[in-house]
Amino acid sequence: QRYIFIQLPLFGKDKPEECSEKIDQWFYIFNNMSTMETMPFTQKDRLFRRLSSVASYANLSDEDKMDYDADLKAYRDIVGQLSYAEAKGIEKGIEKGIKTGREEEKTEMIVNMMKVGLPIDQIAVIANMTVDKVREMFGNQKIW
């Protein structure tokens, strides 16, 4: 097992532009974090963006942290509600589409039975409908 000790005060790079390697960027941040106003390297690496977010949160007052947490919870609740509503809407749309398809298929079946000359009472029995309902669908007209 090997241990490596890093002496940050001996790290010799004073500007972010001098840090081309990832390890140099980390050393620079650790060495200068207490004096930085903005986090460097956030444009290049999402890990540094995350570190910037965590550091910003840690720097908030207790009251500001509570406000931030409440806002974040409210945001997540809204996102969850929208996601649920979207899923329910899709589900209802599918159900409605299936129902409409079945109704169209039934209507087509009734039209075909009328075209071959089946009596309306037989059509009603086959379609599992009342004679009045079949007449209502087609306005008492014979289709053939």
Tab-separated table of C-alpha atoms in Angstrom:
chain	number	residue	atom	x	y	z
A	1	GLN	CA	0.000	0.000	0.000
A	2	ARG	CA	1.306	3.410	-0.958
A	3	TYR	CA	0.338	6.829	0.382
A	4	ILE	CA	0.805	10.075	-1.454
A	5	PHE	CA	0.738	13.340	0.461
A	6	ILE	CA	-0.008	16.529	-1.391
A	7	GLN	CA	1.300	19.844	-0.121
A	8	LEU	CA	-1.081	22.308	-1.720
A	9	PRO	CA	0.926	25.410	-0.738
A	10	LEU	CA	3.751	24.042	-2.898
A	11	PHE	CA	1.457	23.729	-5.935
A	12	GLY	CA	3.007	26.236	-8.324
A	13	LYS	CA	0.227	27.145	-10.744
A	14	ASP	CA	-1.385	30.495	-9.963
A	15	LYS	CA	-3.846	30.872	-12.849
A	16	PRO	CA	-6.531	28.515	-14.154
A	17	GLU	CA	-5.101	28.849	-17.676
A	18	GLU	CA	-1.915	27.139	-16.485
A	19	CYS	CA	-3.809	23.970	-15.517
A	20	SER	CA	-4.056	21.728	-18.550
A	21	GLU	CA	-4.222	18.385	-16.741
A	22	LYS	CA	-7.246	17.288	-14.717
A	23	ILE	CA	-5.111	16.730	-11.597
A	24	ASP	CA	-3.746	20.284	-11.886
A	25	GLN	CA	-7.301	21.624	-12.137
A	26	TRP	CA	-8.296	19.806	-8.943
A	27	PHE	CA	-5.200	21.017	-7.075
A	28	TYR	CA	-5.851	24.569	-8.264
A	29	ILE	CA	-9.456	24.453	-7.043
A	30	PHE	CA	-8.568	22.966	-3.639
A	31	ASN	CA	-5.737	25.440	-3.195
A	32	ASN	CA	-7.776	28.526	-4.161
A	33	MET	CA	-11.384	27.666	-3.300
A	34	SER	CA	-11.542	30.015	-0.320
A	35	THR	CA	-10.665	33.032	-2.484
A	36	MET	CA	-12.507	32.195	-5.719
A	37	GLU	CA	-15.638	34.086	-6.688
A	38	THR	CA	-16.457	31.771	-9.585
A	39	MET	CA	-15.483	28.175	-10.148
A	40	PRO	CA	-13.083	27.705	-13.081
A	41	PHE	CA	-13.231	24.777	-15.496
A	42	THR	CA	-17.043	24.509	-15.355
A	43	GLN	CA	-17.276	24.998	-19.120
A	44	LYS	CA	-15.021	22.021	-19.753
A	45	ASP	CA	-16.248	19.420	-17.307
A	46	ARG	CA	-19.652	18.648	-15.792
A	47	LEU	CA	-17.950	17.354	-12.645
A	48	PHE	CA	-16.659	20.867	-11.971
A	49	ARG	CA	-20.156	22.245	-12.652
A	50	ARG	CA	-21.492	19.856	-10.009
A	51	LEU	CA	-18.730	20.880	-7.594
A	52	SER	CA	-19.660	24.515	-8.203
A	53	SER	CA	-23.309	23.767	-7.363
A	54	VAL	CA	-22.373	21.919	-4.186
A	55	ALA	CA	-19.988	24.694	-3.126
A	56	SER	CA	-22.629	27.364	-3.800
A	57	TYR	CA	-25.179	25.447	-1.730
A	58	ALA	CA	-22.690	24.928	1.111
A	59	ASN	CA	-22.004	28.661	1.116
A	60	LEU	CA	-25.681	29.564	1.710
A	61	SER	CA	-26.972	30.655	5.095
A	62	ASP	CA	-29.201	28.217	6.981
A	63	GLU	CA	-32.270	30.284	6.095
A	64	ASP	CA	-31.323	30.397	2.408
A	65	LYS	CA	-30.707	26.629	2.433
A	66	MET	CA	-34.208	26.069	3.841
A	67	ASP	CA	-35.701	28.329	1.147
A	68	TYR	CA	-33.676	26.578	-1.562
A	69	ASP	CA	-34.702	23.131	-0.309
A	70	ALA	CA	-38.372	24.169	-0.207
A	71	ASP	CA	-38.173	25.549	-3.758
A	72	LEU	CA	-36.410	22.406	-4.975
A	73	LYS	CA	-39.076	20.210	-3.362
A	74	ALA	CA	-41.848	22.289	-4.961
A	75	TYR	CA	-40.120	22.026	-8.350
A	76	ARG	CA	-39.750	18.248	-8.038
A	77	ASP	CA	-43.396	17.940	-6.975
A	78	ILE	CA	-44.513	19.876	-10.056
A	79	VAL	CA	-42.308	17.776	-12.346
A	80	GLY	CA	-43.750	14.619	-10.763
A	81	GLN	CA	-47.311	15.858	-11.199
A	82	LEU	CA	-46.701	16.771	-14.835
A	83	SER	CA	-45.109	13.409	-15.503
A	84	TYR	CA	-48.059	11.610	-13.892
A	85	ALA	CA	-50.575	13.750	-15.807
A	86	GLU	CA	-48.781	13.072	-19.083
A	87	ALA	CA	-48.793	9.316	-18.458
A	88	LYS	CA	-52.495	9.406	-17.555
A	89	GLY	CA	-53.267	11.492	-20.651
A	90	ILE	CA	-51.460	9.022	-22.884
A	91	GLU	CA	-53.300	6.134	-21.218
A	92	LYS	CA	-56.684	7.815	-21.713
A	93	GLY	CA	-55.806	8.675	-25.316
A	94	ILE	CA	-54.964	5.057	-26.051
A	95	GLU	CA	-58.210	3.881	-24.433
A	96	LYS	CA	-60.210	6.427	-26.438
A	97	GLY	CA	-58.449	5.397	-29.653
A	98	ILE	CA	-59.220	1.732	-29.036
A	99	LYS	CA	-62.863	2.541	-28.266
A	100	THR	CA	-63.184	4.684	-31.398
A	101	GLY	CA	-61.602	1.925	-33.479
A	102	ARG	CA	-64.063	-0.631	-32.131
A	103	GLU	CA	-67.014	1.668	-32.843
A	104	GLU	CA	-65.808	2.246	-36.405
A	105	GLU	CA	-65.337	-1.499	-36.900
A	106	LYS	CA	-68.846	-2.171	-35.568
A	107	THR	CA	-70.311	0.500	-37.852
A	108	GLU	CA	-68.510	-1.014	-40.844
A	109	MET	CA	-69.806	-4.476	-39.899
A	110	ILE	CA	-73.394	-3.163	-39.705
A	111	VAL	CA	-73.047	-1.427	-43.085
A	112	ASN	CA	-71.764	-4.671	-44.649
A	113	MET	CA	-74.673	-6.655	-43.180
A	114	MET	CA	-77.116	-4.084	-44.570
A	115	LYS	CA	-75.449	-4.306	-47.996
A	116	VAL	CA	-75.961	-8.084	-48.133
A	117	GLY	CA	-79.623	-7.560	-47.257
A	118	LEU	CA	-79.874	-8.874	-43.716
A	119	PRO	CA	-83.014	-7.738	-41.906
A	120	ILE	CA	-82.480	-5.013	-39.322
A	121	ASP	CA	-83.587	-7.247	-36.421
A	122	GLN	CA	-80.878	-9.812	-37.286
A	123	ILE	CA	-78.298	-7.037	-37.655
A	124	ALA	CA	-79.233	-5.739	-34.195
A	125	VAL	CA	-78.810	-9.212	-32.639
A	126	ILE	CA	-75.439	-9.821	-34.334
A	127	ALA	CA	-74.172	-6.326	-33.402
A	128	ASN	CA	-75.477	-6.738	-29.832
A	129	MET	CA	-77.581	-3.589	-30.187
A	130	THR	CA	-81.246	-2.690	-30.185
A	131	VAL	CA	-83.119	-2.224	-33.451
A	132	ASP	CA	-83.763	1.384	-32.447
A	133	LYS	CA	-80.031	1.990	-31.948
A	134	VAL	CA	-79.240	0.566	-35.409
A	135	ARG	CA	-81.946	2.767	-36.955
A	136	GLU	CA	-80.607	5.779	-35.027
A	137	MET	CA	-77.108	5.164	-36.403
A	138	PHE	CA	-78.274	5.196	-40.008
A	139	GLY	CA	-81.390	7.337	-39.881
A	140	ASN	CA	-83.713	4.573	-41.101
A	141	GLN	CA	-81.929	4.413	-44.455
A	142	LYS	CA	-81.109	1.155	-46.124
A	143	ILE	CA	-77.570	0.888	-47.408
A	144	TRP	CA	-77.098	-1.373	-50.460
